[in-house]
Structures are given as structure tokens and as C-alpha cells.
PDB file of C-alpha atoms in Angstrom:
ATOM      1  CA  UNK A  28      -0.077   0.051   0.300  1.00 79.00           C
ATOM      2  CA  UNK A  29       1.074   3.485  -0.866  1.00 85.00           C
ATOM      3  CA  UNK A  30       2.019   5.792   2.229  1.00 87.00           C
ATOM      4  CA  UNK A  31       2.685   9.585   2.532  1.00 91.00           C
ATOM      5  CA  UNK A  32       3.252  11.576   5.230  1.00 92.00           C
ATOM      6  CA  UNK A  33       0.699  13.944   7.338  1.00 93.00           C
ATOM      7  CA  UNK A  34       1.549  17.244   8.259  1.00 92.00           C
ATOM      8  CA  UNK A  35       0.219  20.035   9.829  1.00 91.00           C
ATOM      9  CA  UNK A  36      -0.768  23.298   8.401  1.00 90.00           C
ATOM     10  CA  UNK A  37       2.785  24.873   9.768  1.00 90.00           C
ATOM     11  CA  UNK A  38       4.472  21.877   7.889  1.00 89.00           C
ATOM     12  CA  UNK A  39       5.554  20.007  10.899  1.00 90.00           C
ATOM     13  CA  UNK A  40       5.681  16.081  10.294  1.00 89.00           C
ATOM     14  CA  UNK A  41       2.633  14.420  12.661  1.00 89.00           C
ATOM     15  CA  UNK A  42       2.528  11.225  11.144  1.00 89.00           C
ATOM     16  CA  UNK A  43       2.105   8.940   8.301  1.00 91.00           C
ATOM     17  CA  UNK A  44      -0.942   7.209   6.508  1.00 91.00           C
ATOM     18  CA  UNK A  45      -1.495   4.555   4.534  1.00 91.00           C
ATOM     19  CA  UNK A  46      -3.443   5.189   1.409  1.00 92.00           C
ATOM     20  CA  UNK A  47      -5.988   3.207  -0.386  1.00 91.00           C
ATOM     21  CA  UNK A  48      -4.358   1.020  -3.087  1.00 92.00           C
ATOM     22  CA  UNK A  49      -7.363   0.794  -5.207  1.00 92.00           C
ATOM     23  CA  UNK A  50      -7.369   4.561  -5.556  1.00 93.00           C
ATOM     24  CA  UNK A  51      -3.745   5.656  -5.003  1.00 93.00           C
ATOM     25  CA  UNK A  52      -2.114   2.861  -5.977  1.00 92.00           C
ATOM     26  CA  UNK A  53      -3.201   2.039  -9.579  1.00 93.00           C
ATOM     27  CA  UNK A  54      -1.192   2.429 -12.978  1.00 94.00           C
ATOM     28  CA  UNK A  55      -2.614   5.792 -14.223  1.00 95.00           C
ATOM     29  CA  UNK A  56      -3.935   5.068 -17.808  1.00 96.00           C
ATOM     30  CA  UNK A  57      -2.712   8.117 -19.993  1.00 96.00           C
ATOM     31  CA  UNK A  58      -5.234   7.242 -22.455  1.00 96.00           C
ATOM     32  CA  UNK A  59      -8.203   7.646 -20.270  1.00 97.00           C
ATOM     33  CA  UNK A  60      -6.548  10.799 -18.348  1.00 97.00           C
ATOM     34  CA  UNK A  61      -6.318  12.428 -22.244  1.00 97.00           C
ATOM     35  CA  UNK A  62     -10.379  11.639 -23.153  1.00 97.00           C
ATOM     36  CA  UNK A  63     -11.283  13.358 -19.513  1.00 97.00           C
ATOM     37  CA  UNK A  64      -8.976  16.004 -20.010  1.00 97.00           C
ATOM     38  CA  UNK A  65     -10.229  16.485 -23.758  1.00 97.00           C
ATOM     39  CA  UNK A  66     -13.786  16.397 -22.376  1.00 97.00           C
ATOM     40  CA  UNK A  67     -13.337  18.736 -19.783  1.00 96.00           C
ATOM     41  CA  UNK A  68     -12.087  21.306 -21.940  1.00 97.00           C
ATOM     42  CA  UNK A  69     -14.686  20.814 -24.641  1.00 97.00           C
ATOM     43  CA  UNK A  70     -17.274  21.404 -21.873  1.00 96.00           C
ATOM     44  CA  UNK A  71     -15.538  24.584 -20.650  1.00 96.00           C
ATOM     45  CA  UNK A  72     -16.083  26.099 -24.522  1.00 95.00           C
ATOM     46  CA  UNK A  73     -18.819  28.482 -24.616  1.00 95.00           C
ATOM     47  CA  UNK A  74     -19.413  28.160 -28.554  1.00 94.00           C
ATOM     48  CA  UNK A  75     -20.476  31.529 -29.036  1.00 95.00           C
ATOM     49  CA  UNK A  76     -18.583  31.978 -32.205  1.00 95.00           C
ATOM     50  CA  UNK A  77     -20.269  33.434 -35.244  1.00 96.00           C
ATOM     51  CA  UNK A  78     -19.791  34.787 -38.646  1.00 96.00           C
ATOM     52  CA  UNK A  79     -22.095  36.605 -41.058  1.00 96.00           C
ATOM     53  CA  UNK A  80     -23.502  34.374 -44.193  1.00 95.00           C
ATOM     54  CA  UNK A  81     -24.145  35.929 -47.662  1.00 94.00           C
ATOM     55  CA  UNK A  82     -27.685  36.431 -46.568  1.00 93.00           C
ATOM     56  CA  UNK A  83     -26.629  38.010 -43.357  1.00 94.00           C
ATOM     57  CA  UNK A  84     -24.289  40.919 -44.688  1.00 95.00           C
ATOM     58  CA  UNK A  85     -26.068  44.262 -45.205  1.00 95.00           C
ATOM     59  CA  UNK A  86     -26.033  45.465 -48.770  1.00 92.00           C
ATOM     60  CA  UNK A  87     -25.740  43.251 -52.116  1.00 90.00           C
ATOM     61  CA  UNK A  88     -29.478  43.228 -52.948  1.00 90.00           C
ATOM     62  CA  UNK A  89     -28.736  44.921 -56.849  1.00 93.00           C
ATOM     63  CA  UNK A  90     -27.141  42.521 -59.094  1.00 95.00           C
ATOM     64  CA  UNK A  91     -23.520  44.067 -59.891  1.00 95.00           C
ATOM     65  CA  UNK A  92     -24.084  43.596 -63.873  1.00 95.00           C
ATOM     66  CA  UNK A  93     -26.448  42.005 -66.338  1.00 96.00           C
ATOM     67  CA  UNK A  94     -26.258  38.381 -66.792  1.00 96.00           C
ATOM     68  CA  UNK A  95     -24.622  38.211 -70.655  1.00 96.00           C
ATOM     69  CA  UNK A  96     -22.270  40.149 -72.621  1.00 95.00           C
ATOM     70  CA  UNK A  97     -19.874  41.938 -70.550  1.00 95.00           C
ATOM     71  CA  UNK A  98     -17.461  38.893 -70.445  1.00 95.00           C
ATOM     72  CA  UNK A  99     -17.435  38.758 -66.761  1.00 95.00           C
ATOM     73  CA  UNK A 100     -18.708  35.534 -64.999  1.00 96.00           C
ATOM     74  CA  UNK A 101     -22.236  35.932 -64.027  1.00 95.00           C
ATOM     75  CA  UNK A 102     -23.060  37.475 -60.793  1.00 95.00           C
ATOM     76  CA  UNK A 103     -26.320  37.945 -58.781  1.00 94.00           C
ATOM     77  CA  UNK A 104     -24.778  39.756 -55.597  1.00 95.00           C
ATOM     78  CA  UNK A 105     -21.722  41.500 -54.198  1.00 95.00           C
ATOM     79  CA  UNK A 106     -22.397  39.651 -50.878  1.00 95.00           C
ATOM     80  CA  UNK A 107     -21.343  36.368 -52.348  1.00 95.00           C
ATOM     81  CA  UNK A 108     -18.254  34.483 -50.445  1.00 96.00           C
ATOM     82  CA  UNK A 109     -16.046  35.210 -53.300  1.00 95.00           C
ATOM     83  CA  UNK A 110     -16.449  39.049 -53.158  1.00 95.00           C
ATOM     84  CA  UNK A 111     -14.823  41.384 -50.463  1.00 94.00           C
ATOM     85  CA  UNK A 112     -17.123  42.238 -48.097  1.00 93.00           C
ATOM     86  CA  UNK A 113     -19.105  39.392 -48.688  1.00 95.00           C
ATOM     87  CA  UNK A 114     -20.419  36.769 -46.334  1.00 96.00           C
ATOM     88  CA  UNK A 115     -18.367  33.688 -45.464  1.00 96.00           C
ATOM     89  CA  UNK A 116     -19.146  30.441 -46.484  1.00 95.00           C
ATOM     90  CA  UNK A 117     -19.313  27.763 -43.929  1.00 94.00           C
ATOM     91  CA  UNK A 118     -18.150  29.538 -41.324  1.00 95.00           C
ATOM     92  CA  UNK A 119     -18.681  28.714 -37.542  1.00 95.00           C
ATOM     93  CA  UNK A 120     -22.101  29.791 -36.041  1.00 95.00           C
ATOM     94  CA  UNK A 121     -22.864  29.363 -32.484  1.00 97.00           C
ATOM     95  CA  UNK A 122     -22.756  25.765 -30.822  1.00 95.00           C
ATOM     96  CA  UNK A 123     -22.214  23.493 -28.065  1.00 96.00           C
ATOM     97  CA  UNK A 124     -19.144  21.563 -27.699  1.00 96.00           C
ATOM     98  CA  UNK A 125     -20.419  19.753 -24.774  1.00 96.00           C
ATOM     99  CA  UNK A 126     -20.641  15.945 -24.638  1.00 96.00           C
ATOM    100  CA  UNK A 127     -20.667  13.411 -21.945  1.00 95.00           C
ATOM    101  CA  UNK A 128     -18.116  10.564 -20.600  1.00 95.00           C
ATOM    102  CA  UNK A 129     -19.014   7.087 -19.419  1.00 95.00           C
ATOM    103  CA  UNK A 130     -19.030   7.249 -15.417  1.00 94.00           C
ATOM    104  CA  UNK A 131     -16.460   4.773 -15.387  1.00 95.00           C
ATOM    105  CA  UNK A 132     -14.344   6.577 -17.075  1.00 96.00           C
ATOM    106  CA  UNK A 133     -14.580   9.516 -15.132  1.00 95.00           C
ATOM    107  CA  UNK A 134     -13.988   7.465 -12.258  1.00 95.00           C
ATOM    108  CA  UNK A 135     -10.814   5.809 -13.674  1.00 96.00           C
ATOM    109  CA  UNK A 136      -9.709   9.250 -14.572  1.00 96.00           C
ATOM    110  CA  UNK A 137      -9.565  10.588 -11.128  1.00 95.00           C
ATOM    111  CA  UNK A 138      -7.979   7.627  -9.676  1.00 96.00           C
ATOM    112  CA  UNK A 139      -5.228   7.981 -12.297  1.00 96.00           C
ATOM    113  CA  UNK A 140      -4.800  11.256 -11.547  1.00 96.00           C
ATOM    114  CA  UNK A 141      -4.277  10.664  -7.812  1.00 95.00           C
ATOM    115  CA  UNK A 142      -2.077   7.688  -8.317  1.00 95.00           C
ATOM    116  CA  UNK A 143       0.446   9.638 -10.540  1.00 95.00           C
ATOM    117  CA  UNK A 144       0.163  12.872  -8.117  1.00 95.00           C
ATOM    118  CA  UNK A 145       1.541  10.254  -5.421  1.00 94.00           C
ATOM    119  CA  UNK A 146       3.510   8.443  -7.740  1.00 93.00           C
ATOM    120  CA  UNK A 147       5.468  11.876  -8.433  1.00 93.00           C
ATOM    121  CA  UNK A 148       5.464  12.718  -4.754  1.00 92.00           C
ATOM    122  CA  UNK A 149       2.618  15.755  -5.460  1.00 93.00           C
ATOM    123  CA  UNK A 150      -0.118  14.548  -2.790  1.00 94.00           C
ATOM    124  CA  UNK A 151       0.432  16.505   0.457  1.00 94.00           C
ATOM    125  CA  UNK A 152      -1.948  15.462   3.255  1.00 94.00           C
ATOM    126  CA  UNK A 153      -2.441  17.854   5.994  1.00 94.00           C
ATOM    127  CA  UNK A 154      -4.185  17.469   9.396  1.00 93.00           C
ATOM    128  CA  UNK A 155      -6.485  20.390  10.530  1.00 90.00           C
ATOM    129  CA  UNK A 156      -6.522  21.889   7.158  1.00 90.00           C
ATOM    130  CA  UNK A 157      -8.801  24.911   7.876  1.00 88.00           C
ATOM    131  CA  UNK A 158      -9.098  28.785   8.168  1.00 88.00           C
ATOM    132  CA  UNK A 159     -10.337  30.591  11.236  1.00 87.00           C
ATOM    133  CA  UNK A 160     -10.330  33.940   9.894  1.00 90.00           C
ATOM    134  CA  UNK A 161     -10.497  35.600   6.210  1.00 93.00           C
ATOM    135  CA  UNK A 162      -6.760  36.072   6.061  1.00 92.00           C
ATOM    136  CA  UNK A 163      -4.568  35.258   2.876  1.00 93.00           C
ATOM    137  CA  UNK A 164      -1.173  35.379   4.864  1.00 93.00           C
ATOM    138  CA  UNK A 165      -2.624  32.181   6.617  1.00 91.00           C
ATOM    139  CA  UNK A 166      -2.562  30.142   3.391  1.00 93.00           C
ATOM    140  CA  UNK A 167       0.411  31.622   2.319  1.00 94.00           C
ATOM    141  CA  UNK A 168       2.202  30.775   5.459  1.00 93.00           C
ATOM    142  CA  UNK A 169       0.834  27.337   5.197  1.00 94.00           C
ATOM    143  CA  UNK A 170       1.733  27.046   1.236  1.00 94.00           C
ATOM    144  CA  UNK A 171       5.150  28.009   2.222  1.00 94.00           C
ATOM    145  CA  UNK A 172       5.800  25.527   4.795  1.00 93.00           C
ATOM    146  CA  UNK A 173       4.598  22.766   2.551  1.00 93.00           C
ATOM    147  CA  UNK A 174       6.714  23.842  -0.325  1.00 91.00           C
ATOM    148  CA  UNK A 175       3.657  24.175  -2.281  1.00 91.00           C
ATOM    149  CA  UNK A 176       3.306  27.951  -3.237  1.00 89.00           C
ATOM    150  CA  UNK A 177       2.993  27.324  -7.062  1.00 90.00           C
ATOM    151  CA  UNK A 178       0.232  26.339  -8.420  1.00 93.00           C
ATOM    152  CA  UNK A 179      -1.763  24.184  -5.447  1.00 95.00           C
ATOM    153  CA  UNK A 180      -4.982  22.754  -5.251  1.00 96.00           C
ATOM    154  CA  UNK A 181      -6.478  22.869  -1.779  1.00 96.00           C
ATOM    155  CA  UNK A 182      -8.888  19.971  -1.384  1.00 95.00           C
ATOM    156  CA  UNK A 183     -11.551  19.948   1.657  1.00 93.00           C
ATOM    157  CA  UNK A 184     -14.111  17.407   2.496  1.00 92.00           C
ATOM    158  CA  UNK A 185     -16.448  20.543   2.555  1.00 91.00           C
ATOM    159  CA  UNK A 186     -16.707  24.347   1.759  1.00 91.00           C
ATOM    160  CA  UNK A 187     -14.636  26.275   3.924  1.00 89.00           C
ATOM    161  CA  UNK A 188     -15.728  29.867   3.183  1.00 93.00           C
ATOM    162  CA  UNK A 189     -12.765  31.341   4.881  1.00 93.00           C
ATOM    163  CA  UNK A 190     -10.472  29.386   3.764  1.00 93.00           C
ATOM    164  CA  UNK A 191     -11.969  29.406  -0.034  1.00 93.00           C
ATOM    165  CA  UNK A 192     -11.868  33.126   0.455  1.00 94.00           C
ATOM    166  CA  UNK A 193      -8.472  33.577   1.785  1.00 93.00           C
ATOM    167  CA  UNK A 194      -7.060  31.405  -0.866  1.00 93.00           C
ATOM    168  CA  UNK A 195      -8.806  33.497  -3.733  1.00 92.00           C
ATOM    169  CA  UNK A 196      -6.033  36.236  -3.806  1.00 90.00           C
ATOM    170  CA  UNK A 197      -3.180  33.793  -4.608  1.00 92.00           C
ATOM    171  CA  UNK A 198      -2.122  33.514  -7.756  1.00 92.00           C
ATOM    172  CA  UNK A 199      -2.502  30.362  -9.330  1.00 92.00           C
ATOM    173  CA  UNK A 200      -4.111  28.455  -6.250  1.00 94.00           C
ATOM    174  CA  UNK A 201      -7.462  26.971  -6.288  1.00 94.00           C
ATOM    175  CA  UNK A 202      -9.581  25.162  -3.878  1.00 95.00           C
ATOM    176  CA  UNK A 203     -12.050  22.549  -4.337  1.00 94.00           C
ATOM    177  CA  UNK A 204     -14.277  19.858  -2.561  1.00 94.00           C
ATOM    178  CA  UNK A 205     -14.247  16.577  -2.747  1.00 93.00           C
ATOM    179  CA  UNK A 206     -17.535  16.135  -4.852  1.00 90.00           C
ATOM    180  CA  UNK A 207     -16.453  19.019  -7.218  1.00 89.00           C
ATOM    181  CA  UNK A 208     -12.604  17.255  -7.942  1.00 92.00           C
ATOM    182  CA  UNK A 209     -12.152  17.086 -11.339  1.00 93.00           C
ATOM    183  CA  UNK A 210      -9.265  15.465 -13.518  1.00 95.00           C
ATOM    184  CA  UNK A 211      -8.196  18.162 -15.228  1.00 96.00           C
ATOM    185  CA  UNK A 212      -7.180  20.545 -12.096  1.00 95.00           C
ATOM    186  CA  UNK A 213      -4.972  17.497 -10.371  1.00 95.00           C
ATOM    187  CA  UNK A 214      -3.205  17.343 -12.941  1.00 95.00           C
ATOM    188  CA  UNK A 215      -2.677  20.947 -13.509  1.00 95.00           C
ATOM    189  CA  UNK A 216      -1.858  21.884 -10.156  1.00 95.00           C
ATOM    190  CA  UNK A 217       1.792  21.103  -9.177  1.00 94.00           C
ATOM    191  CA  UNK A 218       0.778  20.189  -5.703  1.00 94.00           C
ATOM    192  CA  UNK A 219      -2.534  18.420  -4.517  1.00 95.00           C
ATOM    193  CA  UNK A 220      -3.119  19.486  -0.826  1.00 95.00           C
ATOM    194  CA  UNK A 221      -5.688  17.064   0.750  1.00 94.00           C
ATOM    195  CA  UNK A 222      -7.221  17.256   4.008  1.00 93.00           C
ATOM    196  CA  UNK A 223      -7.182  14.034   6.121  1.00 93.00           C
ATOM    197  CA  UNK A 224     -11.225  14.777   6.330  1.00 94.00           C
ATOM    198  CA  UNK A 225     -11.154  14.561   2.474  1.00 93.00           C
ATOM    199  CA  UNK A 226      -9.244  11.862   2.297  1.00 94.00           C
ATOM    200  CA  UNK A 227     -11.566   9.798   4.134  1.00 93.00           C
ATOM    201  CA  UNK A 228     -14.393  11.028   2.336  1.00 93.00           C
ATOM    202  CA  UNK A 229     -12.524   9.891  -0.889  1.00 92.00           C
ATOM    203  CA  UNK A 230     -11.454   6.893  -0.060  1.00 92.00           C
ATOM    204  CA  UNK A 231     -15.465   6.224   1.417  1.00 91.00           C
ATOM    205  CA  UNK A 232     -16.754   7.531  -2.599  1.00 90.00           C
ATOM    206  CA  UNK A 233     -14.076   5.755  -4.767  1.00 87.00           C
ATOM    207  CA  UNK A 234     -13.124   2.789  -2.890  1.00 78.00           C
TER     208      UNK A 234
END
């Protein structure tokens, strides 16, 4: 079974914790990780891009020249796609990029990301992870003590409003609860900081 060191918010070593092998000790599936990340990024797209077709561009109601006898190719409008200021042929229109993945694939993605973080020593377990006041310095000092100042992901079991607000001013830092945890955020973070309670909930949900 994989093991991680447990720290407190001051960075002091307070013990060791065995992790559930079925969640934190599997071989990361790179193909699934790719699929899950691609799905996450696609679902973030707004899909609001839009171009004007020849029917939507203003003007062009008059036939530019007569049909026959000019030596030019016949034209019906100056707003056809081949004309300057004409409409766009087959351009993008508003659409949804959303699609869903099988639940088993999403779960495997989370397990693979967690296992990858353990393998790379980028999973930090913290006992008593909480904020008692709205103070950014508290979180900054904790991240410095844990050597996790660059792009950390702080995961708690439930929403801690003081912790969320205190971490919101820190560049690159993100907070999440176990129920909103996603593969992309974990892979994108340099360190995943888990509270002991969040770890208990993760093992309860995914074991």
C-alpha cells in the first residue's frame, strides 16, 4: 500500500498514513487521462463564435452587372463569399461543444490522476486544514511551509468559506471540495493538498 506523510498547517510532520491502493496505487491510464481532460476542456467552451453568411451581410441586393454580354462571370450579388465584404461560406456558428463520458471512465480518470500525484510525490496530506479567519497570509504561510507555493490545489471535505476566500487572492491557487474534484485541476496543479477529512471521504466514495 502507498504511504504519505501527514503534516499540520505549519509544515510539521505529524505522522504517516496508508492510502487505499485501489485509488492511489493503480497504474495511471494515460489514454483515459487524455480523454477526460479533452472532455473537460470541450465542456468549458462557450461556443459563441459566429460569422455572417451572405444572407446576413448588409447590402448586395442589386445585381452588379447584367447576366450576359459583359465578358465577366455572371454574378447575382456583391455579398457572395468570393467578393470582398461578402459573407463567409461554411463559417462557424454558435454551437455546444458539450459531450458526456461514461461514469466509469470519469472515475478511472480521477483515480489515475490521484495515483499519478502519489507516484510523483505531489500529494500532500494535511491534518487540521481549516481557516479560522479571512486572512490570505494564513494560507500563504501554510503553502510556504509545505513547499507548495506554485499552482497548488487545496481539497477539503466540505466548503470552508474562510479558506476559499483566503486562498482566492493567491495567484495560481485553487480550492475544491471532494464532490467537485476533477481530473483536469489535479493534473494542472503542481501540488494537491488534501485534508485528512477529504482523504477519508475520497476513500469512502471511490473505494
